[in-house]
XYZ file of C-alpha atoms in Angstrom:
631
model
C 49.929 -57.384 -8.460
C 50.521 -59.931 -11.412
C 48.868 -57.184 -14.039
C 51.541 -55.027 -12.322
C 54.639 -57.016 -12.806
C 53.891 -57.725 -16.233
C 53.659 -53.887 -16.842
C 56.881 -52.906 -15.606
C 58.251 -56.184 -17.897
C 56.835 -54.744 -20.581
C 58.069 -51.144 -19.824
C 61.888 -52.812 -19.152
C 61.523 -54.814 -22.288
C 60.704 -51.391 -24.244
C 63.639 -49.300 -22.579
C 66.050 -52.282 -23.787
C 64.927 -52.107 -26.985
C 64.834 -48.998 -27.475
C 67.868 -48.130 -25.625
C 70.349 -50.988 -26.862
C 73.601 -48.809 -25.064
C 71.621 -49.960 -21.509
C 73.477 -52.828 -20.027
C 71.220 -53.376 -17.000
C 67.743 -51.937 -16.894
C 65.812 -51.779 -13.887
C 62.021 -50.603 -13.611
C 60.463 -50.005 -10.591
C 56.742 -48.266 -8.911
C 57.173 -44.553 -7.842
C 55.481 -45.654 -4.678
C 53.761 -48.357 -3.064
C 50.550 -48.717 -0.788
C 50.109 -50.631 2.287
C 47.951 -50.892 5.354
C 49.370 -50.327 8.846
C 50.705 -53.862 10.076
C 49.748 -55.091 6.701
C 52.354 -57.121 3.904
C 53.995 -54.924 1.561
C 55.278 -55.880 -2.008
C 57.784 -53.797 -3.639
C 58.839 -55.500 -7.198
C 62.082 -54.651 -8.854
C 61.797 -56.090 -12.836
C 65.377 -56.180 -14.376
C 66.673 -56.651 -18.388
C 70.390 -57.273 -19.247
C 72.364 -59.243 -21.621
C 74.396 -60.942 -19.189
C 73.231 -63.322 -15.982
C 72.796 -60.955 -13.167
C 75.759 -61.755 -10.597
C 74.365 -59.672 -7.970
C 71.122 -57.585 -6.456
C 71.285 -55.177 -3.302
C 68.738 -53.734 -1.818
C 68.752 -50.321 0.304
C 66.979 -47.983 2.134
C 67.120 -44.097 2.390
C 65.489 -42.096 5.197
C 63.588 -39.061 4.308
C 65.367 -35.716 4.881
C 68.886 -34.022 4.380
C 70.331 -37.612 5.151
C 70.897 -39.242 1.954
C 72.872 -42.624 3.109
C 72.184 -45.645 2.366
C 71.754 -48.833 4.673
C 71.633 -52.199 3.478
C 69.421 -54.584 4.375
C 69.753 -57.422 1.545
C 71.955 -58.856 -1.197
C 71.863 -61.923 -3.131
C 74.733 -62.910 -5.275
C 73.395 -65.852 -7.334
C 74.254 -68.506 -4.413
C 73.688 -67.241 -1.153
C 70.693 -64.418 0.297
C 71.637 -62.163 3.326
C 69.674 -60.083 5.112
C 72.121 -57.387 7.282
C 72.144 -58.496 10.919
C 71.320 -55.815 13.328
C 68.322 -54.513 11.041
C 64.763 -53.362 12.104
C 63.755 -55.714 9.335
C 65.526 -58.751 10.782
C 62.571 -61.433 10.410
C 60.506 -59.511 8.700
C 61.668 -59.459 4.611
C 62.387 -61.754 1.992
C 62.894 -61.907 -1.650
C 61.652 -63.733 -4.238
C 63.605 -63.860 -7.520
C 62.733 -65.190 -10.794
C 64.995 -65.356 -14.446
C 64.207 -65.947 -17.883
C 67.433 -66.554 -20.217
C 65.371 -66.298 -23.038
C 64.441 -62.916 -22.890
C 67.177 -61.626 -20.629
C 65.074 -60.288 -17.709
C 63.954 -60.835 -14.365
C 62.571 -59.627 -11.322
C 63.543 -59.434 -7.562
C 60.268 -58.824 -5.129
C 61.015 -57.300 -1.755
C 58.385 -58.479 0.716
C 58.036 -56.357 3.965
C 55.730 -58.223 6.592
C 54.494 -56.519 9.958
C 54.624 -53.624 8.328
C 55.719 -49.946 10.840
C 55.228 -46.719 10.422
C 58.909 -46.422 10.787
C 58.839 -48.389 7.421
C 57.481 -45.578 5.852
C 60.976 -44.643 3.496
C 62.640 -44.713 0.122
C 63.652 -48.737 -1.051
C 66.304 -48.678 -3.788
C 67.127 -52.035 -5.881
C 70.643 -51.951 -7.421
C 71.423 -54.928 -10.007
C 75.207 -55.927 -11.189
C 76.069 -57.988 -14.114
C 79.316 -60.667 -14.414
C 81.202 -57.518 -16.072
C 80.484 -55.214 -12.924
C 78.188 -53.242 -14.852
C 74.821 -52.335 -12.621
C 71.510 -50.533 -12.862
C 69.007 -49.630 -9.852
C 65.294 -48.082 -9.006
C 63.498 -46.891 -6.650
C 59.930 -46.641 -5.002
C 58.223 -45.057 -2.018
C 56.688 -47.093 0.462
C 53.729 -45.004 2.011
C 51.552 -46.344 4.994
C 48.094 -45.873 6.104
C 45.886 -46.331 9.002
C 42.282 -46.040 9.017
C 41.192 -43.529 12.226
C 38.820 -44.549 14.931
C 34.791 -43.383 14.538
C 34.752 -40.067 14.972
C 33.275 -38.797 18.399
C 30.869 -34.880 18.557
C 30.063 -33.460 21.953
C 28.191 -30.442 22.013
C 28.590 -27.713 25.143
C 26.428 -28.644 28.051
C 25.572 -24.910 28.888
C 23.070 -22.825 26.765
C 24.365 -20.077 23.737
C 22.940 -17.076 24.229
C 22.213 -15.266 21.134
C 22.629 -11.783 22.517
C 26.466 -13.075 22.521
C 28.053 -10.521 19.880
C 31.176 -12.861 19.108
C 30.694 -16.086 17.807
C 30.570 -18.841 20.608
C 31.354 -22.391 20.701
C 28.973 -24.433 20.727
C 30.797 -28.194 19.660
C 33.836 -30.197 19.516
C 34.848 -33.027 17.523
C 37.682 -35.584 18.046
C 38.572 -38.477 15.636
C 41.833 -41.160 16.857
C 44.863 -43.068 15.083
C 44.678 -41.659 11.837
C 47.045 -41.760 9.643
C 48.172 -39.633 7.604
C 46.633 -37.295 9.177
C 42.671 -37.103 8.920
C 40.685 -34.340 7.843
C 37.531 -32.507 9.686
C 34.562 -30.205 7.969
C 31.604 -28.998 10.006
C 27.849 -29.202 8.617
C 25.044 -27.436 9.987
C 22.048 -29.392 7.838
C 23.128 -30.380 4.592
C 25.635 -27.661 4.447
C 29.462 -27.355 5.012
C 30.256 -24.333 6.773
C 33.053 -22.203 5.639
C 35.294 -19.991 8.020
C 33.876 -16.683 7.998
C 32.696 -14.015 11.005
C 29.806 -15.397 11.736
C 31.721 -18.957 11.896
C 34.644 -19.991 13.463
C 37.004 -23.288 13.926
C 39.830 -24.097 15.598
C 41.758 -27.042 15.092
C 44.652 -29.044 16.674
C 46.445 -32.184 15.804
C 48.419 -33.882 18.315
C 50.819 -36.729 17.068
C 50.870 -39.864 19.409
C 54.189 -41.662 20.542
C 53.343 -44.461 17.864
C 53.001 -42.431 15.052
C 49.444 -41.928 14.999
C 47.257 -38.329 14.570
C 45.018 -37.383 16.791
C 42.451 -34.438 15.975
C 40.206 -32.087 17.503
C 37.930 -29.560 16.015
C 35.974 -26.831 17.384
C 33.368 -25.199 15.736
C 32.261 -21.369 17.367
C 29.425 -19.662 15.650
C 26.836 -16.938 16.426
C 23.971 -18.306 16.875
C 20.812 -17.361 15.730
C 17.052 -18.263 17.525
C 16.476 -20.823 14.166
C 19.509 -22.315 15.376
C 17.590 -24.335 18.062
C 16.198 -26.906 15.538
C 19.462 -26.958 13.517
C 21.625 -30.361 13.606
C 25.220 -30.382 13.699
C 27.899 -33.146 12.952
C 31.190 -33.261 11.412
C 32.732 -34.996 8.513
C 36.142 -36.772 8.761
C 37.825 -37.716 5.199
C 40.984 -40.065 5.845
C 43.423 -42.033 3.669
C 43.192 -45.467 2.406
C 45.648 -47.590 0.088
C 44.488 -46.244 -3.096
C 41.964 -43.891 -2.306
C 39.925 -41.639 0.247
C 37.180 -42.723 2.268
C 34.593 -40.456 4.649
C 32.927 -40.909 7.910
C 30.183 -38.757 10.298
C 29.664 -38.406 13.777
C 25.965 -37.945 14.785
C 23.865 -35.047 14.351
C 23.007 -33.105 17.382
C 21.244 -30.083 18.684
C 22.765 -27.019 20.540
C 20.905 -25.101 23.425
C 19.831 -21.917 22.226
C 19.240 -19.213 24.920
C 17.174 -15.984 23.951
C 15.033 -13.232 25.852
C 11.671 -13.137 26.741
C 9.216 -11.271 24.391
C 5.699 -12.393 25.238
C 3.747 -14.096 27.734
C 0.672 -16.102 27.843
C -1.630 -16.899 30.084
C -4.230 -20.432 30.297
C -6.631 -22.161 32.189
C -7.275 -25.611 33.066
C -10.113 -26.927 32.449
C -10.278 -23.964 29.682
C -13.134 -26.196 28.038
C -15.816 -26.588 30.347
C -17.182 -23.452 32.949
C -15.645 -23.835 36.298
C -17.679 -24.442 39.061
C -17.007 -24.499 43.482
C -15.039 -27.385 44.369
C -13.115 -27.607 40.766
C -9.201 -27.273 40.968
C -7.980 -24.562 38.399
C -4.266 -24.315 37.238
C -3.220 -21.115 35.509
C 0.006 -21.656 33.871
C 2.077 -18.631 32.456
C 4.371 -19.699 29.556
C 7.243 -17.118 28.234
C 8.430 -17.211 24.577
C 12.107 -17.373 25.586
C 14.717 -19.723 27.075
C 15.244 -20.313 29.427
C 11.770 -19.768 30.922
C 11.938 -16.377 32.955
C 11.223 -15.577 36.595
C 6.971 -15.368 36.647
C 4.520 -13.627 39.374
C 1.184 -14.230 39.884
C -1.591 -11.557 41.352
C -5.186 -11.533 41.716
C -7.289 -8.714 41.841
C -3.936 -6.568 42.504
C -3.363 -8.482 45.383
C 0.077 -10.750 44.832
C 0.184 -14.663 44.985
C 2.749 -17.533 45.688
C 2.826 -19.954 43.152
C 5.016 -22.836 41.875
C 7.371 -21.282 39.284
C 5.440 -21.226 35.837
C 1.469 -22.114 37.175
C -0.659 -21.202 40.381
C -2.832 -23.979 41.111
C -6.262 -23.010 43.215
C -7.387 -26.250 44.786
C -11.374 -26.280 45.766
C -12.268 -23.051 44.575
C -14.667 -20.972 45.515
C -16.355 -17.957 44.249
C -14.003 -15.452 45.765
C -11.327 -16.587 43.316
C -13.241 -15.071 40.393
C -11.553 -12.534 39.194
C -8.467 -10.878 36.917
C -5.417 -12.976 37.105
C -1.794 -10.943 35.732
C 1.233 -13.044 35.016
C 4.132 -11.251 34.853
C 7.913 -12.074 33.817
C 11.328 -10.725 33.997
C 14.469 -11.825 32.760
C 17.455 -11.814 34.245
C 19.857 -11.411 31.400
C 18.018 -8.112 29.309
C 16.306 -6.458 32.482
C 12.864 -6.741 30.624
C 9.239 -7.568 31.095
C 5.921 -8.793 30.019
C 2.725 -9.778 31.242
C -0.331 -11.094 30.688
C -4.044 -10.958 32.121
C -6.677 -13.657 32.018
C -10.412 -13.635 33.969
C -11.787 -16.424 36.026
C -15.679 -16.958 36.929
C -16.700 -19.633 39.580
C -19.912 -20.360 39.044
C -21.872 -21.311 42.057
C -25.423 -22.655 43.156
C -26.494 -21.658 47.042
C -28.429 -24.583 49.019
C -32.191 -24.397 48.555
C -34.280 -22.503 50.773
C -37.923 -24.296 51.117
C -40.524 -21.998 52.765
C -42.599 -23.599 54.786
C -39.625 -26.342 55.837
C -42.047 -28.638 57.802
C -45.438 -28.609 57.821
C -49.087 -30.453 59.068
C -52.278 -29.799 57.926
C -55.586 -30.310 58.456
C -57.297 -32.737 56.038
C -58.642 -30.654 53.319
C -56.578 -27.540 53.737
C -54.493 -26.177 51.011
C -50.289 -25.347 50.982
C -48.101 -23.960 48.370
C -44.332 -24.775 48.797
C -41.866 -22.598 47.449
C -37.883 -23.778 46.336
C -35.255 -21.144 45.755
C -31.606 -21.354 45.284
C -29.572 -18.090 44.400
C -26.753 -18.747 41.147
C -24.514 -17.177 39.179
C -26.623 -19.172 36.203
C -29.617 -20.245 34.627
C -31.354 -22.417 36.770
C -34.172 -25.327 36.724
C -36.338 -26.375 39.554
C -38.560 -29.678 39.793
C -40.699 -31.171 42.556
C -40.499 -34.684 43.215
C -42.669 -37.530 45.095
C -41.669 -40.733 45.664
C -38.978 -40.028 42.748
C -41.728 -39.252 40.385
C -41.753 -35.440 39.019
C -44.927 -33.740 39.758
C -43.980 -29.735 38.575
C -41.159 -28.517 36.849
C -41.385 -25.200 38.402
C -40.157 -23.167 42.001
C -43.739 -23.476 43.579
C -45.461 -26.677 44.781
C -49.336 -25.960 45.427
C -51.111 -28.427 47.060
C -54.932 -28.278 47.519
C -57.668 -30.248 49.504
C -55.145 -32.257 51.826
C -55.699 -35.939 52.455
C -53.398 -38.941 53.770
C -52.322 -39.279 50.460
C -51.278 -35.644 50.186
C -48.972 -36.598 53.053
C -45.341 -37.765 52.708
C -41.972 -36.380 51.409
C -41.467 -34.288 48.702
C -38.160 -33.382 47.225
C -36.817 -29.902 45.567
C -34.602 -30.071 42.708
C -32.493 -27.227 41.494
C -30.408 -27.399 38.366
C -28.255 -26.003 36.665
C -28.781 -27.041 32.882
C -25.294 -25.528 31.272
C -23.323 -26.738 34.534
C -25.097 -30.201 34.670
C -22.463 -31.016 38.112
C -24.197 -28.071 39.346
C -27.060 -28.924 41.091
C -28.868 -29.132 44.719
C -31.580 -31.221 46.490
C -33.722 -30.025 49.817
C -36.570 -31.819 50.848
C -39.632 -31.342 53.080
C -41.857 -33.249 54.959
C -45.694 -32.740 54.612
C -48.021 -34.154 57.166
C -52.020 -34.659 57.541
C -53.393 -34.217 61.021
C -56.468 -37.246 61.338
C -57.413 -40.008 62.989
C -55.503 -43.359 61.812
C -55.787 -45.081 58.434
C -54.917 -49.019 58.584
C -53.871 -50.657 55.653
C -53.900 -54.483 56.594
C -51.918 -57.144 54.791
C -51.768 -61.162 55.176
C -49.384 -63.159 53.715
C -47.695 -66.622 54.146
C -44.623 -66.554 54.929
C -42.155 -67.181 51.873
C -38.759 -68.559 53.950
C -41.350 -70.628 56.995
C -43.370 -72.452 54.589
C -42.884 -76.258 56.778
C -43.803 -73.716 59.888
C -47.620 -73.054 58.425
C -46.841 -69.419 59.612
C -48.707 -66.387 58.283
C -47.266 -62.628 57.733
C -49.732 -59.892 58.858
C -48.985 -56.068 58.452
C -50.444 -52.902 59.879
C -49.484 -49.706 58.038
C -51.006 -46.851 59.943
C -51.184 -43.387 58.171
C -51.835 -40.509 60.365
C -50.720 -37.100 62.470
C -49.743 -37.070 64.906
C -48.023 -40.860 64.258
C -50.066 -43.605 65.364
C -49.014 -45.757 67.707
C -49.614 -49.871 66.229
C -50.473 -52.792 69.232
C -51.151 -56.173 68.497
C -52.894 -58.793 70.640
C -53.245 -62.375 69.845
C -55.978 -64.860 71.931
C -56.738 -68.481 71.422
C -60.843 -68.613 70.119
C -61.184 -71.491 71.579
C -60.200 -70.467 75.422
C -59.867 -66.882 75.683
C -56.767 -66.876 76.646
C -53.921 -64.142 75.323
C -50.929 -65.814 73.477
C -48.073 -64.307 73.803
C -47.517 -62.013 71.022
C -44.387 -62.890 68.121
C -41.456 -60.374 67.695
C -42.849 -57.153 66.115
C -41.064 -55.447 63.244
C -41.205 -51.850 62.939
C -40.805 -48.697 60.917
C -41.236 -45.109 60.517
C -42.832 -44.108 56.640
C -43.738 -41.061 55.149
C -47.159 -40.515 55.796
C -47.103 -43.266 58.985
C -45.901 -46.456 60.896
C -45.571 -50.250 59.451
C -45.889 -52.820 61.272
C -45.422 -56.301 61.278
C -45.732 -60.311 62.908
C -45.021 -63.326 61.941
C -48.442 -66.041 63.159
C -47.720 -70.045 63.338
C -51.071 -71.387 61.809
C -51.398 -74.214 63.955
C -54.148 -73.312 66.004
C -57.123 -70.949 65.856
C -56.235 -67.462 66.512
C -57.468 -63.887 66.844
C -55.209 -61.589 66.089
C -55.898 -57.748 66.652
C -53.835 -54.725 65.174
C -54.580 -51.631 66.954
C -53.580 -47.730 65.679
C -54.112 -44.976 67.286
C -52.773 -41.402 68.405
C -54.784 -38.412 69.785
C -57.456 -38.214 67.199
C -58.950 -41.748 67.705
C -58.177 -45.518 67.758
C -59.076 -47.615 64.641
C -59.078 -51.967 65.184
C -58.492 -54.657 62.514
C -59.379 -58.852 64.038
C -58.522 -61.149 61.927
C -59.808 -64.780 62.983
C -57.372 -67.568 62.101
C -58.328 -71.488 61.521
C -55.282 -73.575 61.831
C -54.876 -76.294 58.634
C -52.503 -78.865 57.206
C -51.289 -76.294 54.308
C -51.564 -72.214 54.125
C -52.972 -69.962 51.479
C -52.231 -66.508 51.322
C -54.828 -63.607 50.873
C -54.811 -59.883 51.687
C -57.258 -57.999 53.653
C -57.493 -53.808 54.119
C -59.449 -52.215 56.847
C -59.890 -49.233 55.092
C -57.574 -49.262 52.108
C -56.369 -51.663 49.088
C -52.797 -49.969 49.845
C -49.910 -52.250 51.878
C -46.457 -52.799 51.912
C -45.018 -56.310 52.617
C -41.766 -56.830 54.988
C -39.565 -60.116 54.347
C -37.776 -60.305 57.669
C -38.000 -64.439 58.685
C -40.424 -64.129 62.057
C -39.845 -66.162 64.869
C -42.309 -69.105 65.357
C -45.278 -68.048 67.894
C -46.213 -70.051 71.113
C -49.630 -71.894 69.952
C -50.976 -72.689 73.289
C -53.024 -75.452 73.876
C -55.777 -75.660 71.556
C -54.115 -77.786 68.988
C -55.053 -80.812 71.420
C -58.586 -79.824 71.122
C -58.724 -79.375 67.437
C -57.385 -83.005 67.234
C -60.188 -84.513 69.414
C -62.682 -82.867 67.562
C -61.317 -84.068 63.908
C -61.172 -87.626 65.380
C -64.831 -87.858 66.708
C -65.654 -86.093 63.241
C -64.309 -88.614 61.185
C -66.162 -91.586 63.609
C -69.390 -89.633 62.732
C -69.076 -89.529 59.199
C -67.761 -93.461 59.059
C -71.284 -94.555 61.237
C -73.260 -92.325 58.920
C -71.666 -93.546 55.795
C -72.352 -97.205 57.126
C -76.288 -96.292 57.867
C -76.742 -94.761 54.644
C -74.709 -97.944 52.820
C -77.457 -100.202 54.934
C -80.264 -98.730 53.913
C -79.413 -98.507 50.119
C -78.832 -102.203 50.455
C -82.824 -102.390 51.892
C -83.721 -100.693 48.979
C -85.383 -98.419 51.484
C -83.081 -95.294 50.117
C -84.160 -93.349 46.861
C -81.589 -92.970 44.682
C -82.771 -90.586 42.046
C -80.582 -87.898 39.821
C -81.080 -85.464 42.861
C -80.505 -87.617 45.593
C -77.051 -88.332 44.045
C -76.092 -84.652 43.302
C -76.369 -84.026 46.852
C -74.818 -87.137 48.018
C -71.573 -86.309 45.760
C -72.164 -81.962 46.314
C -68.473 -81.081 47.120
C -67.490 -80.145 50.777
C -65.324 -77.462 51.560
C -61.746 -79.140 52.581
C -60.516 -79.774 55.607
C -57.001 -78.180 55.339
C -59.128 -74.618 54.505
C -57.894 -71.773 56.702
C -61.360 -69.508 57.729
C -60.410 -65.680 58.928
C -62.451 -63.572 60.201
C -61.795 -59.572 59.744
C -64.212 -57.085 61.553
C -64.201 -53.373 61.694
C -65.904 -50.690 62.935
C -69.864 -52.714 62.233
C -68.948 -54.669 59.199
C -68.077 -58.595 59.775
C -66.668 -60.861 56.875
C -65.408 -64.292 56.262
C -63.171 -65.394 53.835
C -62.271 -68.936 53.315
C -58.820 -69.742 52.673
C -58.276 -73.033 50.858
C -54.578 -75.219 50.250
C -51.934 -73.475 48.171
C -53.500 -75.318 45.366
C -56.698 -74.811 45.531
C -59.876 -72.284 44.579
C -61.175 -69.261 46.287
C -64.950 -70.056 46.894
C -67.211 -67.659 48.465
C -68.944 -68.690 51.544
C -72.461 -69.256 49.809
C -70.775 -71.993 48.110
């Protein structure tokens, strides 16, 4: 502002010197910007010989009405400011004089400023001899416009649509002067032509302010799907132009239908019974058109765009057709697409049971009918024995007997596959397997775990009997445990070793009865051995047994230790006697067998006879050595 009083001095010092005639000069700014509500400075410089005895200034309101209306004068003593004005409050003037050079200036200041202040401000200065001089300057006003706001039309443009369409609208608020709108589509402006239309209208608000809209019609094109729109809005600003843009959007393209296409899910593995398949049908247009489904020619319900087949089965192989119409052209298209279920049938075994004779021979056979490649296995006891559809089996025996498992596969469906299995058995009189053990969770309890397995065909039937060696007398027998096998029948007690016991296991079915005794010497502590009647085979079961009833022949066993240990205390006192006398060698011999070590006294003995054989086996503490009777 300071720059710009000093130019108009300059410029009023130059037009009195050059123009000495002038008696009062006045310079003053074609126009003037200011900002809506803003302050507004309007300077008036003056040169004239004489003291300046008086300065007016007016307004003039645009149009055909050129009057004037005063709003201020100052006549060297006093400054009034027209009562009854809009600007009542709202100007002043500052004045300033130099004698020396015969100028000065008078600076109108406007606060608040209106849009009704927008107008024409004249200055008129008088000198003492009545002479006067006056300028003028335009006071223009701006207002900077709200963001501008872009909607674009909620419903789909349907390129089929031979006049152009509209497919946007843009608004921008309180603008003033009035703002200006250009559409882009991309980087480009688009320019009114008859592919591209816009329509605008500018509505003036009761304050002054411009309102705008803009809408842009074009006919679109497919590409125009991905294209973004916005608009541009270029407004006014004290001493220069600024820009704004809305944000870019997308439009909703509609066009027909020209091809359809047809998938498959899972489309990356083979589809087997039991999978669930969806076949989706996807159009090229938009909106998606109306789809049917049929399979085999025969037609299908499905949920608009995919038919899903939930465990599927081999009847839903086949040719599936999609087909689509649309609604707006009358055309269609379809598509076609085969399906293969693959399947694997259960297994037929032939013979399904069967017994033999011991030393016959049987060939099993495994079949299962599929739409693939498949791969058979036998299996016993989870170990493969062929990898092929035929089992033969030759000179049967109890270990021939059991259950063998079929195993079909399919290798390029691994899901695929199918198990059948088939019980072989081998008619003969009973096979015991006997087993002793001490009991793991009973240790305190001294009790002893025997087991019977008894292999055989028809099954054997197991009984045990327990009797006291001692009296005779049966003891009741423990809680027997169980079970069904393969080839036969396990079972098994649970013995307290407190007293001395013969326990007898018993098999037999309609080919013969085979016995197992075990004898069993009650101790202070329990070792555990294993005996087999006829085989080193046996199976161990861990279920806790319940303590047995010992009778009464622990009392006994007691009597006898005590009259034992007497004995041996008398004899050790003879012998000590007569070593004394001197009347007992005592050579290198004589001592070996004095010191020879005696079997212990907490050694379990158990006897095992069957069919004509008859064994002993001593059992020694946990701790101890196994020592053959001879010893």
């Amino acid at each position: 502002m300071t720059l710009r009083y000093i130019a108009l001095l300059i410029a009023g010092l130059s037009v009195f010197t050059c123009k000495t005639w002038a008696v009062v000069d006045v310079s003053m700014e074609d126009w003037v910007d200011v900002s809506l509500k803003g302050q507004a400075e309007i300077p008036c410089i003056y040169t004239l010989k004489e003291p300046a005895k008086m300065i007016v200034w007016f307004t003039k309101l645009p149009g055909r009405d050129q009057s004037r209306r005063r709003i201020y004068y100052y006549d060297g003593q006093k400054t009034v400011i027209e009562e009854g004005s809009e600007y009542v409050g709202r100007i002043k003037v500052t004045h300033s004089h130099e004698p020396q050079n015969a100028r000065g200036s008078a600076i109108l200041i406007i606060d608040n400023v209106q849009l009704s202040d927008q107008r024409e401000y004249i200055c008129t200065v008088y000198n003492v001899s009545t002479d006067s001089g006056e300028g003028r300057t335009r006071l223009q006003i701006f207002n900077s416009p709200s963001l501008p706001v872009i909607e674009g039309m909620h419903t789909g443009i349907s390129v089929t649509v031979e006049e152009p369409s509209k497919v946007a609208q843009c608004k921008v608020d309180d603008g003033y002067p009035r703002p200006n709108i250009t559409w882009y589509k991309g980087r480009f402006p688009l320019q009114q032509s008859e592919e591209v239309k816009t329509m605008e209208l500018v509505t003036t608000k009761p304050n002054g302010l411009f309102t705008v809209h803009s809408d842009l019609y074009i006919k679109v094109e497919k590409t125009d799907e991905d294209a973004l729109f916005y608009c541009e809005v270029k407004y006014f600003v004290p001493g220069g132009v600024r820009m704004t843009e809305t944000k870019k959007i997308n439009i909703t393209v509609h066009y027909p239908t020209t091809e359809v296409t047809l998938s498959v899910n899972p489309h990356d593995r083979l589809i087997k019974e039991g999978d669930t398949v969806k076949i989706r049908c996807v159009g090229n247009g938009k909106p998606p058109p109306i789809f049917s489904f049929t399979h085999n020619g025969d037609e299908l319900s499905s949920d608009e765009e995919m038919l899903l087949l939930d465990n599927v089965s081999r009847s839903n192989s086949g040719t599936y057709v999609c087909q689509s119409f649309d609604l707006d052209t009358g055309t269609s298209f379809e598509d076609s697409i085969n399906i293969t279920v693959h399947y694997l049938d259960h297994i037929v075994v032939t013979p399904e049971e069967t017994v033999l004779d011991q030393g016959d021979d049987l060939t099993l056979t495994c079949n299962a009918l599929s739409s693939l490649p498949t791969q058979t296995a036998w299996y016993k006891h989870d170990m493969q024995l062929v990898e092929r559809h035929v089992l033969e089996l030759n000179n049967a025996s109890y270990d021939t007997a059991g259950m063998y498992m079929c195993k079909v596969t399919v290798p390029s469906l691994p899901d695929l596959q199918e198990l059948k299995s088939v019980q072989v058995s081998v008619r003969g009189k009973p096979k015991l397997t006997v087993e002793m053990a001490a009991d793991p969770v009973n240790k305190a309890d001294r009790s002893v775990n025997l087991t019977c397995h008894a292999e055989g065909y028809p099954s054997p039937t197991i009984t045990w009997t327990l009797s006291d060696q001692w009296t005779g007398q049966p003891v009741p027998v423990p809680e027997v445990e169980s079970q069904k096998t393969d080839t036969g029948v396990l079972s098994m007690i649970s013995v307290r070793a407190t007293s001395k016991l013969t326990v007898n296991c018993s098999a037999a079915n309609e080919f013969g009865t085979v016995n197992v005794s075990h004898k069993i010497e009650a101790s202070a502590r329990v070792k555990t051995t294993t005996t087999q009647a006829t085989s080193t085979k046996g199976t161990r079961l861990t279920t806790p047994p319940k303590q047995p009833h010992t009778g009464g022949g622990s009392g006994v066993i007691i009597a006898v230790m005590i009259i034992c240990l007497l004995l041996i205390a008398i004899l050790g006192s003879m012998l000590y006697f007569l070593y004394k006398k001197g009347k007992l060698p005592c050579g290198r011999s004589g001592k070996q067998d004095f010191t020879k070590e005696k079997a212990s006294k907490d050694d379990i003995v158990m006897e095992m006879k069957s069919g004509k054989s008859e064994e002993a086996v001593l059992l020694q503490g946990i701790n101890g050595d196994r020592k053959s009777p001879t010893e």
